[in-house]
Amino acid sequence: MIPIVTNDVQEARTSTSGGPPVPTGARSGRGRLRRVLSLRWVSAKAWWGLAGVILFLLIWQWAGTNTNPIFFSTPLEVGRAVPEVLETGQLLSLYLDTMRSFAIGLVGSMVVGISLGILTGLHAPTRHLIDPLAVAAYSTPSLVMIPCFILWFGIGDAAKIALIFFSAVFPALVSTQLGMDQMGPLMRELGRSFGANRREMLTRIILPSIIPYCMTGVRLAVPRAFVAVIAAEMLITAQGVGGLILQYGNQFQTTFYFVPVILVVITSYVCTEVTKQAERRLTPWRR
Amino acid sequence: MSVNVKTQPVLQVSGIRKTYPGEAEPLVVLDDVSLTAYPGELVSIIGPSGCGKTTLLRIIDGLIPHDGGQVKVLDQVVDEPPTSIAVVFQDGRLLPWRTVVQNVEFALELQVHRRLNKQEKERAREFVDAVGLGNFMKHYPHQLSGGMQQRVGVARALARVPDLLLLDEPFGALDAQTRLVMQDWFLSLQRRYSLAAVLVTHDIDEAVYMSKRCVVLTRQPGRVKRVVEFELPDARDRQDVRSLPEFGHYRSQLWQLLRDDAISDAER
Ligand SMILES: Nc1ncnc2c1ncn2[C@@H]1O[C@H](COP(=O)(O)OP(=O)(O)O)[C@@H](O)[C@H]1O
Ligand SMILES: [Mg+2]
């Protein structure tokens, strides 16, 4: 199983706390350099996290040197295998391939999901029409669609992107609709009272008030899209990073196998953190 | 103020009736409600909760239709929200994603229907200054106390330069001391801009202290029970009006008018 890093909502809430924005302009260049070098900007939490990773690697190394290398390998061997996997496995181009599909599928599903969420949120009958379907599709494990997508789109990138899209579009749609519900009629009443026309109602009231919900949609969609792209590569196209993982796994090349796996782990971790940061930046008014 | 020159009223509400579709039968919320406000006058509306005060303000602002009667603002019949009215909402209703000054800019943006230029942004800052929040321009609403948030709501309404201000229990959610401070603060502001205002409240002292005249509503349906004129000195924030014998007299008069509804409320 691919270890996808999931997001701890609780943690995201508490770590976004902060008072009024602190002006940064006044700090001098040398002072900043000293601060960076002092490593004091690394929080205690992060040091503990780093310690956890190191502990994990030590245990792995110990376990790997004491068992058959087919089962575990060791971190040091995996590290040594990196250049070879880069060369013979062409990891980098496969990775770019994977990430391109990931980006296309994710961006497409966000645009469609959020727009559809706004449109249906504005029109109650349409909303109620598609609501059960959207919720059902959201809660369906998207992997069941693989045979279907192979039939429709063949075993190329189209099926892969379709699977990513299917996995990611419904969290975006459902979260956006929730935002439209939460806003309620009162904010629109405010707009009407102050003389907003239709465009202003959309751009000054509706869109800003659903941004937090759209960002939640993105945060829920990213890990799902990541599962989808790797699964599609392992089960449909046999290309990209997922294909490489499958190939090394089937050949019992455990040491090589861990190189793309670790790349996937790091990438999904970074994606999750980037989404959290983006959410924080885009919604500075939230506690 | 001279009495023989009768100026044109800013607001004329006559015979308003409003029903909501209820579960079994239509719920009559307002029945034959009339009131008038002249320039520079602060008229209060008092009544038990649920008697239709918010509904009445919505009708005056043209936000919802009524089922009879007429609302005129500066001799114009109201059917859509008029530019001459600004509302301070019961729940504040600030835009949480905008800073204090941006919340005030919101009012100006919706008047000019484009991006604001330098002078207009400067004007927004002046209104924030006018409500005493000059040091909090770039704060977000959640960083402010309840009283400060209501000041932003007032600044946003004032920025429209309205002929009539509607305030829906603006100080209702504040603690007792803050409420007294805000009452004085608002009275001085109202005098400075010589605003006509309709103040909805459920606080008897607030009605007597702040307004020239008070419309007492009954509950279900909301009818005008009595209109009480307060013969008290103007500029009340500058004198100790609360300790005048007349103040106590008006206060107990309002209580007499409200007590039956209040008692039946408490016993439900
Ligand atoms: N949109 C609505 N639909 C149906 N009933 C409503 C609606 N808005 C308010 N009411 C009812 O009308 C009555 C008056 O409400 P409201 O004007 O908010 O009273 P107040 O502001 O005096 O507390 C209440 O009984 C309330 O339940
Ligand atoms: Mg109310």
Tab-separated table of C-alpha atoms in Angstrom, chain A residues 19-21 186-187 189-197 199-200 204-205 208-209 284-287, chain B residues 58 61-63 81 87 89 91 93-98 106-107 109-110 113 140 142-143 156 160:
chain	number	residue	atom	x	y	z
A	19	GLY	CA	-2.753	37.751	16.288
A	20	PRO	CA	-2.691	40.740	13.990
A	21	PRO	CA	-0.221	40.600	11.112
A	186	LEU	CA	-28.280	37.044	5.313
A	187	MET	CA	-25.078	37.984	3.514
A	189	GLU	CA	-29.495	40.532	2.080
A	190	LEU	CA	-26.594	42.738	3.131
A	191	GLY	CA	-25.540	43.006	-0.497
A	192	ARG	CA	-29.030	43.906	-1.636
A	193	SER	CA	-29.433	46.509	1.080
A	194	PHE	CA	-26.179	48.167	0.030
A	195	GLY	CA	-27.171	48.138	-3.632
A	196	ALA	CA	-25.057	45.320	-5.076
A	197	ASN	CA	-25.779	44.347	-8.656
A	199	ARG	CA	-21.828	40.857	-10.584
A	200	GLU	CA	-20.999	42.513	-7.287
A	204	ARG	CA	-17.856	40.789	-3.382
A	205	ILE	CA	-20.119	38.541	-1.350
A	208	PRO	CA	-15.123	35.568	-0.868
A	209	SER	CA	-17.437	33.941	1.615
A	284	PRO	CA	-5.963	35.452	6.694
A	285	TRP	CA	-9.140	36.493	8.448
A	286	ARG	CA	-9.692	33.095	10.000
A	287	ARG	CA	-8.472	32.323	13.469
B	58	ARG	CA	-36.731	44.949	6.178
B	61	ASP	CA	-35.522	49.102	3.399
B	62	GLY	CA	-37.432	47.475	0.539
B	63	LEU	CA	-35.798	44.105	1.134
B	81	PRO	CA	-33.693	49.039	-1.455
B	87	VAL	CA	-28.884	49.723	7.764
B	89	PHE	CA	-27.824	45.043	11.274
B	91	ASP	CA	-25.892	40.726	14.003
B	93	ARG	CA	-22.970	41.386	9.572
B	94	LEU	CA	-19.465	42.571	8.779
B	95	LEU	CA	-17.592	40.849	5.978
B	96	PRO	CA	-15.167	38.638	7.900
B	97	TRP	CA	-12.688	38.520	5.034
B	98	ARG	CA	-12.324	42.292	4.945
B	106	PHE	CA	-17.506	48.028	0.674
B	107	ALA	CA	-20.305	50.583	1.110
B	109	GLU	CA	-17.743	50.372	-3.828
B	110	LEU	CA	-21.386	49.409	-4.086
B	113	HIS	CA	-19.893	50.206	-8.901
B	140	TYR	CA	-10.173	41.861	10.859
B	142	HIS	CA	-12.819	38.727	14.599
B	143	GLN	CA	-9.975	40.665	16.206
B	156	ARG	CA	-20.160	51.351	6.984
B	160	ARG	CA	-23.418	55.816	2.304
